mmCIF file of C-alpha atoms in Angstrom:
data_model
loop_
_atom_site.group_PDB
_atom_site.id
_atom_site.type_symbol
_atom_site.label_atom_id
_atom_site.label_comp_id
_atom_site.label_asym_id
_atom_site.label_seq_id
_atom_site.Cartn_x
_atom_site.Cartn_y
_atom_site.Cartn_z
ATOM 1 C CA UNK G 1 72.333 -252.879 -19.826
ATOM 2 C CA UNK G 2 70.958 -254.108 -23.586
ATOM 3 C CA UNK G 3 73.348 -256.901 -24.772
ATOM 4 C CA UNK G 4 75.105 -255.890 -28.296
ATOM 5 C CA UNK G 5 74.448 -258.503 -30.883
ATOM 6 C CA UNK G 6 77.894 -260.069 -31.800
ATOM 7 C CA UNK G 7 78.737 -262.250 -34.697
ATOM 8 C CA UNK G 8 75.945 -265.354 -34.860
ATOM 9 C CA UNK G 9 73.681 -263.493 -31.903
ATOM 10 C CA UNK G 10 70.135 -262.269 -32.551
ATOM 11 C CA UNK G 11 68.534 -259.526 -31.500
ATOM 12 C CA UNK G 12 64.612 -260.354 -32.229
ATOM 13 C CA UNK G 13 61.944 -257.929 -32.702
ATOM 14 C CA UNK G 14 57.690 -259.141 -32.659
ATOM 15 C CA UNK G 15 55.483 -257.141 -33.245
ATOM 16 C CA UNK G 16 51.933 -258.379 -31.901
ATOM 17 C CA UNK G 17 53.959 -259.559 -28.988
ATOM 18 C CA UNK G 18 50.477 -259.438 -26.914
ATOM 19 C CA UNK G 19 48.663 -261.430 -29.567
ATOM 20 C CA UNK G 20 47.528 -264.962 -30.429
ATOM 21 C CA UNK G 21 50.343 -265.680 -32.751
ATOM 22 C CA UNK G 22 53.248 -263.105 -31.382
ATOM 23 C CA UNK G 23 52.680 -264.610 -27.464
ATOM 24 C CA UNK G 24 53.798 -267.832 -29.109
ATOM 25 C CA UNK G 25 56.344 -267.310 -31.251
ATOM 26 C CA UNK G 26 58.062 -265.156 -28.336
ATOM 27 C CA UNK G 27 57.430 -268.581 -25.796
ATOM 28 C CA UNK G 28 59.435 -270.546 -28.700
ATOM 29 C CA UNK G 29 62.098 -267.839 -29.293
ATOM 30 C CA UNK G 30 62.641 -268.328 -25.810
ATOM 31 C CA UNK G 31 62.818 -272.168 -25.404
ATOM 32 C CA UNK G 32 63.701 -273.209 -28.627
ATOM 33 C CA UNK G 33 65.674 -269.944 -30.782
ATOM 34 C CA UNK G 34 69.469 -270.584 -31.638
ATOM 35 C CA UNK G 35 71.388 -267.738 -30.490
ATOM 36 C CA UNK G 36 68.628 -265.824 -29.029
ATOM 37 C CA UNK G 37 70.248 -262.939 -26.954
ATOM 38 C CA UNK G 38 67.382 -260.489 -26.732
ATOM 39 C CA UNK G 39 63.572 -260.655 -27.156
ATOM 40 C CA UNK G 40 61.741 -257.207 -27.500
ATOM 41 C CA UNK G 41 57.830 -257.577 -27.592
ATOM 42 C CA UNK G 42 55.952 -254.432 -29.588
ATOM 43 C CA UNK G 43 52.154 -254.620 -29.206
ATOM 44 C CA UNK G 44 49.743 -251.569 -29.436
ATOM 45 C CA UNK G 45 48.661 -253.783 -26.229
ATOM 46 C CA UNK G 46 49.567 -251.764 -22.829
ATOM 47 C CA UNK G 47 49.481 -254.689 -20.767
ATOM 48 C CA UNK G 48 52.557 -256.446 -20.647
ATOM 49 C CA UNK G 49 52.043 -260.312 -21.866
ATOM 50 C CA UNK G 50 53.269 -262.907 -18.712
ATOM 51 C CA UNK G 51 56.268 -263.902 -20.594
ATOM 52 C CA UNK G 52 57.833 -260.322 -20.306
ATOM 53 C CA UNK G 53 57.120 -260.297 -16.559
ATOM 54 C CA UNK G 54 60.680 -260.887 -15.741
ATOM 55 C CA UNK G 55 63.487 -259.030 -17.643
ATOM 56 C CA UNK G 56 65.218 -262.534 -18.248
ATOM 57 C CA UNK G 57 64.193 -265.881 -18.702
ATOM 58 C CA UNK G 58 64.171 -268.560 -16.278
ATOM 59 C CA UNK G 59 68.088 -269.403 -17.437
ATOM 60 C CA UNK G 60 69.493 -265.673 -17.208
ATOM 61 C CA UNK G 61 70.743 -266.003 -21.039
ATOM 62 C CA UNK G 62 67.945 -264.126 -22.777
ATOM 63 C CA UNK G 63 67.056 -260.469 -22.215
ATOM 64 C CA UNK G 64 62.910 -260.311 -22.339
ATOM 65 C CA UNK G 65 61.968 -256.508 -23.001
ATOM 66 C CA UNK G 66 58.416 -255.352 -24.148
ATOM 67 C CA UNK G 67 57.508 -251.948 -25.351
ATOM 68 C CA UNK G 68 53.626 -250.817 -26.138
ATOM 69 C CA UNK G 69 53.899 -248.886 -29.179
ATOM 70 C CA UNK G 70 51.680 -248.807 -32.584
ATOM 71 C CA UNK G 71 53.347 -249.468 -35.785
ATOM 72 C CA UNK G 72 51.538 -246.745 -37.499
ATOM 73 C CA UNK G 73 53.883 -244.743 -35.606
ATOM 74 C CA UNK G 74 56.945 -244.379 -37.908
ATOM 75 C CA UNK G 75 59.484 -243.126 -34.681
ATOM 76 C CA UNK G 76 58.029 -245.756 -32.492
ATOM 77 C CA UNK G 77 58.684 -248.327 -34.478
ATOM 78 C CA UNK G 78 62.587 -247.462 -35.467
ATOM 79 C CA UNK G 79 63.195 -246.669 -31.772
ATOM 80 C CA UNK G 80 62.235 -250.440 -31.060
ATOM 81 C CA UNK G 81 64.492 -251.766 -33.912
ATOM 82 C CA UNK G 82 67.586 -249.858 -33.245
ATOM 83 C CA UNK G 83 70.037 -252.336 -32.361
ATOM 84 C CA UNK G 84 68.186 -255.758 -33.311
ATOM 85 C CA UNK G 85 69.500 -257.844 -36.135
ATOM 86 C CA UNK G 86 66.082 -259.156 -36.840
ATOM 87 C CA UNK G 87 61.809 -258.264 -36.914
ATOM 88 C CA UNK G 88 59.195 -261.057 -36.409
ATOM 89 C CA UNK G 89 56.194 -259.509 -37.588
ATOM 90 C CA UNK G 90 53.109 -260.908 -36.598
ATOM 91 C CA UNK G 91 50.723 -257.688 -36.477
ATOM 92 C CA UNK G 92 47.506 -257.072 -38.529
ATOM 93 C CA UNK G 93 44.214 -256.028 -38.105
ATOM 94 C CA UNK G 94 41.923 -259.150 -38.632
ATOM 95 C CA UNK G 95 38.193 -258.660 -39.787
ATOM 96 C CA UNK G 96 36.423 -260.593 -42.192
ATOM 97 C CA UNK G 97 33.091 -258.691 -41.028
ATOM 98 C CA UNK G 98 32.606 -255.062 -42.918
ATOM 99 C CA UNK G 99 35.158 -252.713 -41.152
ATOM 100 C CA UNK G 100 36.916 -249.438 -41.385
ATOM 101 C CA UNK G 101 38.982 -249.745 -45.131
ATOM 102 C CA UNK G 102 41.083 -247.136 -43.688
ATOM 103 C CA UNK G 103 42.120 -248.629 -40.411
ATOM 104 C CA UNK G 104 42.902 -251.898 -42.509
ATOM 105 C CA UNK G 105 44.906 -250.129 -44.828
ATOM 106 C CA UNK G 106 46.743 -248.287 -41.857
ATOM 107 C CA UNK G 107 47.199 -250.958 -39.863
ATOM 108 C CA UNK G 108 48.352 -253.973 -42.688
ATOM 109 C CA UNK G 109 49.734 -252.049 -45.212
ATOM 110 C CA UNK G 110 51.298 -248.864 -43.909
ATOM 111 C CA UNK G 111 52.029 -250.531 -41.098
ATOM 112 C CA UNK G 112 54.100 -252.699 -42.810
ATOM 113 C CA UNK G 113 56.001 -250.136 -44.903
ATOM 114 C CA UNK G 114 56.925 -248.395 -41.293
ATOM 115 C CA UNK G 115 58.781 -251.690 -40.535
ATOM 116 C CA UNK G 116 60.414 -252.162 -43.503
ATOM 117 C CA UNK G 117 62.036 -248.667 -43.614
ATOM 118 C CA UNK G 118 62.845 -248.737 -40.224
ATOM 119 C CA UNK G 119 64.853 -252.752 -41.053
ATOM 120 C CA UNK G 120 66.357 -250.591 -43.850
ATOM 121 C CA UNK G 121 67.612 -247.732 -41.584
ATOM 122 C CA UNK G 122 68.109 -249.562 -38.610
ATOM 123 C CA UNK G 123 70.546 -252.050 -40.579
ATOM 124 C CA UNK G 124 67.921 -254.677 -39.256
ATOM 125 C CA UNK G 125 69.022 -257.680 -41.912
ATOM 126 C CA UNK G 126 66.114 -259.648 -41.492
ATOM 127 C CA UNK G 127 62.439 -259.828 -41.572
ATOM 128 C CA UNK G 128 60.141 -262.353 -41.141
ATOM 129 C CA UNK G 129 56.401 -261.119 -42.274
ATOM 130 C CA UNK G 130 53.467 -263.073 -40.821
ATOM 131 C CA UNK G 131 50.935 -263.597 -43.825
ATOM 132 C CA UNK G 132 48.185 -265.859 -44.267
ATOM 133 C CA UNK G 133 47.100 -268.466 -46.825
ATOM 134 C CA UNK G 134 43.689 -266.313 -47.459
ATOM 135 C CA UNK G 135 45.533 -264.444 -49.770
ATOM 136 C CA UNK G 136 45.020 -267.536 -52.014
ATOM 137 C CA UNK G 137 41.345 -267.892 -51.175
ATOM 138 C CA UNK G 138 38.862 -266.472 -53.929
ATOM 139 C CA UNK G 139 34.810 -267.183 -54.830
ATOM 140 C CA UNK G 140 35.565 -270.354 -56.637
ATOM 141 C CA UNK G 141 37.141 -273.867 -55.724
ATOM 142 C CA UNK G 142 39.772 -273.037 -53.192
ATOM 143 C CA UNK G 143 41.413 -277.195 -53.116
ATOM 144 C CA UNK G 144 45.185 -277.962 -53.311
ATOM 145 C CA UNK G 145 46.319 -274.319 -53.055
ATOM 146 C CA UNK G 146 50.130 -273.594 -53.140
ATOM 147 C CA UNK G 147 52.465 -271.238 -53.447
ATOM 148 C CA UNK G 148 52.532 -270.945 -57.179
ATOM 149 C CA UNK G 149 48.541 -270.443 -57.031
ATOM 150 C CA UNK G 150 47.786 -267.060 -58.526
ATOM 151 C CA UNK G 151 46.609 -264.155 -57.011
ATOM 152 C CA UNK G 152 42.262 -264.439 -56.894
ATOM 153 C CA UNK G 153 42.613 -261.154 -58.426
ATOM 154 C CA UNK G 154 43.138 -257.416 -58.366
ATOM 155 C CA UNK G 155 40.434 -256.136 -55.709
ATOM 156 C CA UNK G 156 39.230 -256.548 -53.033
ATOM 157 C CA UNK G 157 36.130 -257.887 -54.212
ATOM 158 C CA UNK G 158 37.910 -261.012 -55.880
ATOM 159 C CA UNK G 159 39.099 -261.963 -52.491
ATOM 160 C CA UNK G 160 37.159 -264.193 -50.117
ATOM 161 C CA UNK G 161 37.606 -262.269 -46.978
ATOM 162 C CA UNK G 162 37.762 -258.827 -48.723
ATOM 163 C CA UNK G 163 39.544 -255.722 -47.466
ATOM 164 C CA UNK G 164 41.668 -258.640 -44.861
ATOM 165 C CA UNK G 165 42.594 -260.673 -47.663
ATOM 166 C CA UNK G 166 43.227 -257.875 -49.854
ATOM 167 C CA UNK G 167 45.375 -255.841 -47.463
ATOM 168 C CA UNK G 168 47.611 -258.739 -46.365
ATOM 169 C CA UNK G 169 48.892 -259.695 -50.051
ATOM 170 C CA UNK G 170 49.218 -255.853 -50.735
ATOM 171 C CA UNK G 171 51.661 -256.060 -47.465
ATOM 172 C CA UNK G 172 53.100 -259.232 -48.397
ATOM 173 C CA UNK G 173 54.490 -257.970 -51.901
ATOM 174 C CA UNK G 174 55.628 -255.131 -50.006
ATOM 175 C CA UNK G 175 57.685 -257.148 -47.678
ATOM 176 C CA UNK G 176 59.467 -260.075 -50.670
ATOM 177 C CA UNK G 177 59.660 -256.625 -52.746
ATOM 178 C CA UNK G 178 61.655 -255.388 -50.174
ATOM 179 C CA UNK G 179 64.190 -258.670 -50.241
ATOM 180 C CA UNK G 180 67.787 -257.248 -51.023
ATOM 181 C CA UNK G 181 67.347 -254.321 -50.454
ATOM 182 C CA UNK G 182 70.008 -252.230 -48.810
ATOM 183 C CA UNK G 183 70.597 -251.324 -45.831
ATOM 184 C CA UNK G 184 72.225 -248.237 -44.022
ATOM 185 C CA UNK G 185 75.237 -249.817 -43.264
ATOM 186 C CA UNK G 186 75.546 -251.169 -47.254
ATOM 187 C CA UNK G 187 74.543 -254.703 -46.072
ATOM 188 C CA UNK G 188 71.307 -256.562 -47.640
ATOM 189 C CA UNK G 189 68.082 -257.145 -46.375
ATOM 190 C CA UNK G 190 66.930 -260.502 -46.466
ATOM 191 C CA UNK G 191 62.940 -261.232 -46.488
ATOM 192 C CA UNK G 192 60.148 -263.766 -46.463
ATOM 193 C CA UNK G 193 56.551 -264.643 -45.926
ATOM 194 C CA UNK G 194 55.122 -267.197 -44.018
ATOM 195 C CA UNK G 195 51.289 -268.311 -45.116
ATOM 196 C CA UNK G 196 49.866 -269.638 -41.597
ATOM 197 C CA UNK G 197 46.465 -271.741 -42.219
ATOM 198 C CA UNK G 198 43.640 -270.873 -40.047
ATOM 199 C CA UNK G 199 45.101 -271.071 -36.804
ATOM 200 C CA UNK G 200 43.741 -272.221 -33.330
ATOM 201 C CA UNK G 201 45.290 -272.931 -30.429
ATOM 202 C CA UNK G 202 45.905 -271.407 -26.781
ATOM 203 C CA UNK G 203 44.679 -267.882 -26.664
ATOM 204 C CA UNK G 204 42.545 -267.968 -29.658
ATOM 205 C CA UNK G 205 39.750 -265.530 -28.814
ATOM 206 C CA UNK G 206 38.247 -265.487 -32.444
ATOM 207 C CA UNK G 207 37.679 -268.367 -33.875
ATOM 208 C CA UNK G 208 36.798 -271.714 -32.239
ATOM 209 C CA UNK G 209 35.406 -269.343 -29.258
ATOM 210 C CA UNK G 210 32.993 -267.395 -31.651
ATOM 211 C CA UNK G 211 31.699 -270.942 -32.803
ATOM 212 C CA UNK G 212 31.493 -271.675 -29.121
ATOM 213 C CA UNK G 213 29.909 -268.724 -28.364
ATOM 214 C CA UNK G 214 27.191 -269.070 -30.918
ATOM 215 C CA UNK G 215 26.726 -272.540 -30.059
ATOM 216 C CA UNK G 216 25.957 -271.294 -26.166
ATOM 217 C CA UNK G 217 23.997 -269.242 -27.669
ATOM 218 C CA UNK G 218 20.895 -271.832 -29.010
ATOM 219 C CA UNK G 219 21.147 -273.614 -26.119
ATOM 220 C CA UNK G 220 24.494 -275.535 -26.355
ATOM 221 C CA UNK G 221 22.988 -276.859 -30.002
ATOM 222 C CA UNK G 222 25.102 -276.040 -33.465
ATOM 223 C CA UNK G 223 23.855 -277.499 -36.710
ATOM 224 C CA UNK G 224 26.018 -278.497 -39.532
ATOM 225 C CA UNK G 225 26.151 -276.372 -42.704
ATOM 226 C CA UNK G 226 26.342 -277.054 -45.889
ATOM 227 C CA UNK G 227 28.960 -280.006 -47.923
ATOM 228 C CA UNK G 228 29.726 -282.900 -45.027
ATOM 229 C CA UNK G 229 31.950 -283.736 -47.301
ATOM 230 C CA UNK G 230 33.849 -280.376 -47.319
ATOM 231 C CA UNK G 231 37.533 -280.498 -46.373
ATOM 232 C CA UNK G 232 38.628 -278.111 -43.644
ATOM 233 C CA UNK G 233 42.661 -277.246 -43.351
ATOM 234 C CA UNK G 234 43.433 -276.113 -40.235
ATOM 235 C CA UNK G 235 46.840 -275.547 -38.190
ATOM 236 C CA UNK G 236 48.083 -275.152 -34.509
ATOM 237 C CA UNK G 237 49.443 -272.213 -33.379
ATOM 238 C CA UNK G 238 52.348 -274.005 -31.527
ATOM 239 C CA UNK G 239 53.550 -275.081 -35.470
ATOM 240 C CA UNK G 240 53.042 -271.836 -37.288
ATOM 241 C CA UNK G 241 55.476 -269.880 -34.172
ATOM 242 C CA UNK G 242 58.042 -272.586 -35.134
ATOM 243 C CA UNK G 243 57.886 -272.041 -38.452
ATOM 244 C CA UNK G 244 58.821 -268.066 -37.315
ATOM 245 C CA UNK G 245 61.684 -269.367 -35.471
ATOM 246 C CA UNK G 246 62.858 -272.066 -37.994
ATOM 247 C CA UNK G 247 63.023 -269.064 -40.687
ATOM 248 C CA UNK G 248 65.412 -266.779 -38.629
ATOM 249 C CA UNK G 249 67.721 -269.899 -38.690
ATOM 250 C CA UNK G 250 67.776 -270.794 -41.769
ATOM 251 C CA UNK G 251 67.960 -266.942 -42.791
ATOM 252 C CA UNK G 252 71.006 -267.068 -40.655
ATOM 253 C CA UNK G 253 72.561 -270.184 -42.392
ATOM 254 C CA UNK G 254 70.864 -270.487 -46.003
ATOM 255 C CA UNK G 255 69.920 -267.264 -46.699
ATOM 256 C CA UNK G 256 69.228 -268.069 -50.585
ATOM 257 C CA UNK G 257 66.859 -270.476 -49.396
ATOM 258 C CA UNK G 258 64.399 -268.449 -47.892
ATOM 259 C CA UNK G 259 65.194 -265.021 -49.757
ATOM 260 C CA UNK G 260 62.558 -262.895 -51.339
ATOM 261 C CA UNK G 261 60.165 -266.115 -50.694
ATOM 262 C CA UNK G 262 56.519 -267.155 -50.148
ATOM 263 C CA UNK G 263 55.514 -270.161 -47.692
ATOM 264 C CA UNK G 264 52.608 -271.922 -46.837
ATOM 265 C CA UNK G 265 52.328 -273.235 -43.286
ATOM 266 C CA UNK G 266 50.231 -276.092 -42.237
ATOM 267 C CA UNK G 267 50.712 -279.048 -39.508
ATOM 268 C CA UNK G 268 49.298 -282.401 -39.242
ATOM 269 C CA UNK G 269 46.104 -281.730 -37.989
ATOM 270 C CA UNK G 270 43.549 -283.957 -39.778
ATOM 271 C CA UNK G 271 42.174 -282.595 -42.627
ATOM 272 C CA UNK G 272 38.532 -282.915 -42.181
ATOM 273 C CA UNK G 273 35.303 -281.524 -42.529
ATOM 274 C CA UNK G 274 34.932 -278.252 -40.381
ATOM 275 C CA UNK G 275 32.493 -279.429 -37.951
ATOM 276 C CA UNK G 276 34.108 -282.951 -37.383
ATOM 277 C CA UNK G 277 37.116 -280.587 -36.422
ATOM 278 C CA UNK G 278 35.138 -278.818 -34.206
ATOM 279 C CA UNK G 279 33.195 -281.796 -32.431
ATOM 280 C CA UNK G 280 35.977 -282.130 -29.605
ATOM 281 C CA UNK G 281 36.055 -278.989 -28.955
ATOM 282 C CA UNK G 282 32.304 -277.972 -28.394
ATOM 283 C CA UNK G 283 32.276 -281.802 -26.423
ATOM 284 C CA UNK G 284 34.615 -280.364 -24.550
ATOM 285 C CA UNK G 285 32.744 -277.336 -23.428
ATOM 286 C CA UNK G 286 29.688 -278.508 -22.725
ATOM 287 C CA UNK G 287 28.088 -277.716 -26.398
ATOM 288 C CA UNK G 288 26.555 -280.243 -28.525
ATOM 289 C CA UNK G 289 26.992 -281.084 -32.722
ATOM 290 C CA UNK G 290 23.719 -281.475 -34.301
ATOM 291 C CA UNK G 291 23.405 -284.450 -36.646
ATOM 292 C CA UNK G 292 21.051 -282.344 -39.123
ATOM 293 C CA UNK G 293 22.563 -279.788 -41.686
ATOM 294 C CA UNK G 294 21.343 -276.469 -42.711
ATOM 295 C CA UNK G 295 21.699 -276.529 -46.263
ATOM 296 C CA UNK G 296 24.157 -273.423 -48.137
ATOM 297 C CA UNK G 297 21.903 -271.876 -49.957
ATOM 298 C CA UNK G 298 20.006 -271.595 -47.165
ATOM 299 C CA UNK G 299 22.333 -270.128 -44.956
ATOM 300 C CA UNK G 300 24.264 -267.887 -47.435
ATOM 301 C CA UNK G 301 20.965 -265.747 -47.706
ATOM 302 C CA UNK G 302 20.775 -265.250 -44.251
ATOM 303 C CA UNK G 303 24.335 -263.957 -44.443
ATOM 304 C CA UNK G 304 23.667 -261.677 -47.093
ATOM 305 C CA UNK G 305 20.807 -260.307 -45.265
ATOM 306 C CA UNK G 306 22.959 -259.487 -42.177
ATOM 307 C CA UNK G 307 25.506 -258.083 -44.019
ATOM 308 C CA UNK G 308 22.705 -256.148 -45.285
ATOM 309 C CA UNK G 309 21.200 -254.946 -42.183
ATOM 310 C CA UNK G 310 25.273 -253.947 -41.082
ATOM 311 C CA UNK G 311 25.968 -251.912 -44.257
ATOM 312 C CA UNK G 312 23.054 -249.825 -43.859
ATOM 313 C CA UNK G 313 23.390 -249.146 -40.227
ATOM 314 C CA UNK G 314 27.321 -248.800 -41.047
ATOM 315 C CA UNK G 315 26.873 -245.024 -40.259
ATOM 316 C CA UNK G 316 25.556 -244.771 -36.828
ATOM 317 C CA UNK G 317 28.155 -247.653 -35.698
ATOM 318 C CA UNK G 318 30.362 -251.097 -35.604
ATOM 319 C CA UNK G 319 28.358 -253.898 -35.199
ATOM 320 C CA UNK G 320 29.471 -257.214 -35.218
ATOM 321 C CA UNK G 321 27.372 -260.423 -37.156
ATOM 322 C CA UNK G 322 28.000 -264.108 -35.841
ATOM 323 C CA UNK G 323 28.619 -265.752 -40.011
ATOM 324 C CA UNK G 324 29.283 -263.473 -42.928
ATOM 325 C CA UNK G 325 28.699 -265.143 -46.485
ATOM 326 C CA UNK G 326 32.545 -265.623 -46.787
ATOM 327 C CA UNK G 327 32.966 -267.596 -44.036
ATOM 328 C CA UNK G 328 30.394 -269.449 -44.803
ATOM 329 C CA UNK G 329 31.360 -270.125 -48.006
ATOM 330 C CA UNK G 330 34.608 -271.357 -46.650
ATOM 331 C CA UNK G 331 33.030 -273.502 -44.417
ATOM 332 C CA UNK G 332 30.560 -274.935 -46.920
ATOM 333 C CA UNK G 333 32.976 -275.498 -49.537
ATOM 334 C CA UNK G 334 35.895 -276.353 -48.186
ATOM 335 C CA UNK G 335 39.394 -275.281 -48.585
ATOM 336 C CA UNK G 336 42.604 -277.582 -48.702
ATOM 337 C CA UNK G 337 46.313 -275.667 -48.914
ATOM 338 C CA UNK G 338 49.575 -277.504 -49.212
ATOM 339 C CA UNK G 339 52.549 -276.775 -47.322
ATOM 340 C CA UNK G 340 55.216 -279.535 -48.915
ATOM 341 C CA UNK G 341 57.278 -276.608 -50.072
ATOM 342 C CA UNK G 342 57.893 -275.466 -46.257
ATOM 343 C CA UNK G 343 59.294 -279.056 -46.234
ATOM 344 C CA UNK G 344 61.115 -279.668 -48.850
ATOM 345 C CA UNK G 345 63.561 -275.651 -49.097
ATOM 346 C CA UNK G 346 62.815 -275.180 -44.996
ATOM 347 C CA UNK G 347 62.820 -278.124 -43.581
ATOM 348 C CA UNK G 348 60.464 -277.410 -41.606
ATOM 349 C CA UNK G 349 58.531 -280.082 -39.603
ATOM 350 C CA UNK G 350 55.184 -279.577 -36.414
ATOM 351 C CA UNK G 351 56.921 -280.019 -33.353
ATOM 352 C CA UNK G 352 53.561 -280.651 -31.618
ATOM 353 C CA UNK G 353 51.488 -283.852 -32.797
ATOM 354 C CA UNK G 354 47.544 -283.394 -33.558
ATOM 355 C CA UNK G 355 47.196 -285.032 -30.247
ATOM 356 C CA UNK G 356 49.218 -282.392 -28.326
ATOM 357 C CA UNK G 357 47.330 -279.467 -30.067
ATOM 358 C CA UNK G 358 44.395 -280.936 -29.185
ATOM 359 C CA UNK G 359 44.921 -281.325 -25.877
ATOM 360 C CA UNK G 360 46.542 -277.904 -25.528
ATOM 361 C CA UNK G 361 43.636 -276.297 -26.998
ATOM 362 C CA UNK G 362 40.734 -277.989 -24.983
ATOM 363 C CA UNK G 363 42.517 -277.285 -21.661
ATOM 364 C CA UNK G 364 42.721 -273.724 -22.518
ATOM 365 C CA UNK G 365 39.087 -273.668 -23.808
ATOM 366 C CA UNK G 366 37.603 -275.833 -20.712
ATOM 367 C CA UNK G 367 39.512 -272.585 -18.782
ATOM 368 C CA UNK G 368 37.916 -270.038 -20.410
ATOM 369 C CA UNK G 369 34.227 -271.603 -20.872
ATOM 370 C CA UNK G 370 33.566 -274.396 -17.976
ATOM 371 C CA UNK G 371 36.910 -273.581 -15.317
#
């Protein structure tokens, strides 16, 4: 039988249970959550995620359900919330190479508006939307970024990673939009936004694997590109979960806090030029960091030329390129973001060192590429 929330208990909802992100922020809810007395995973994902193997967890005090549904599927998505007192959502279709506007849109945006309605007649009181600091990223200097840095624009094409970008601050304003809004039951709905930094981690299958990948690729080799002196601001997926968890709390206990509110997320991994970041990583696998550096101009025009080659094959199928002149751009020219506000009205802190993420995330890579 489904334990009823009662006054103080939560009844948590993430969706993109199966994913990078959701997997973790479910392990935290778990070992970490304050008054946790239900966890139901929602991933489009029919496989059920290991942590959802057992109907409890390992102390018999949290109810672990998981239910494969799609959140472009209005009734699926209410039938999950019924019931819970708040939604973690972590889902979004991510593609920074030329995709399907319409899937994007689907996916990120209407998406998005399914889970709000369903909060709003469900009497779910809060959400918890999992955004991303691209939304700040544009074609010009992208250093010291915050929460009061504007918009890059109005379309797509003012965005850095395009249609993703685009679709996730569309969402996003969508979600604070929705703060105080109310609910079926006449109470209020309290929202917020958390901005995660390029994440990596346990379970990443995109990023630091792709660069992996294309380093296996020439032979173990990968050049440098572009700036050295390019700053690179990465963050551990372990610290952006938290973050997820520390918000329901303080949702729960400062509400005006958080309301209606946009936050940056970052940890204290070093910030440092992309491929010094990297250099563990590929050591770690096998895969060697050249000492010579392909210069941007360079390697932008090869980009473009892919990008090219996809667009004009776009009609006869998806196919996938190993750079696109975005990332490399990002790469090249560095991005910094702070997250002192996430500090200062959250109090939020990492709860795993540089060292820790590290080591998490080259056992899990050593796993998947030399285990």
């Amino acid at each position: 039988m489904a334990p009823r929330a009662t006054a103080g208990d939560e009844i948590v909802v993430v969706t993109g249970a199966a994913g990078f992100l959701g997997t973790k922020v479910v392990e935290l809810l778990n070992t970490k959550g304050q008054n946790i007395v239900e966890i139901r995973g929602f991933d489009i994902c029919p496989q059920k995620p290991p942590c959802f193997l057992q109907s409890y967890d390992p102390c018999g005090k949290v109810m672990l359900r998981y239910s494969q549904g799609d959140v472009r599927n209005y009734e699926e998505v209410k039938a999950v919330c019924k019931g819970a007192t708040v939604v973690i959502h972590t889902v979004a279709l991510i593609e920074v190479s030329p995709t399907s506007e319409t899937a994007m849109w689907a996916v990120n945006v209407k998406g998005t508006e399914n889970i709000i309605k369903a909060c709003i007649e469900c009497n779910v009181a809060k959400l918890v939307y999992s955004s991303t600091a691209d939304v700040l990223l544009g074609w010009s200097e992208n250093c010291n970024l915050n929460e009061s840095t504007p918009a890059p624009g109005d379309k797509v094409s003012d965005y850095l990673f395009g249609q993703y970008a685009f679709t996730k601050m569309q969402a996003e304003k969508r979600v604070l939009s929705a703060n105080g809004s109310k609910l079926a039951n006449d109470g209020r709905l309290v929202t917020c936004s958390l901005r995660m930094l390029v994440m990596y981690g346990e379970r990443d299958t995109v990023f630091i694997p792709n660069v992996i990948n294309s380093a296996k690729s020439q032979l173990g080799y990968l050049p440098r590109m572009g700036n050295r002196d390019a700053i690179f601001n990465p963050c551990y997926v372990g610290n952006a979960a938290w973050a997820h968890v520390l918000a329901i709390e303080v949702m729960h206990s400062k509400p005006n806090v958080i309301a209606g509110k946009a936050f940056c997320i970052g940890d204290h991994t070093p910030n440092k030029n992309f491929f010094d970041f990297l250099e563990p990583y590929l050591a770690a696998t096998g895969c060697t960091l050249l000492n010579i550096s392909i210069p941007y101009s360079i390697i932008v025009f090869f980009a473009f030329i892919l990008e090219l080659v996809v667009w004009i094959l776009r009609p006869f199928g998806k196919i996938s390129v190993p750079f696109t002149r975005s990332s490399i751009y990002c790469v090249c020219k560095g991005m910094t973001i702070s997250w002192n506000k996430a500090k200062k009205e959250l109090g939020y802190a990492p709860i795993y060192s540089y060292e820790e993420s590290k080591n998490n995330t080259v056992q899990y890579l050593v796993k998947k590429f030399v285990a």
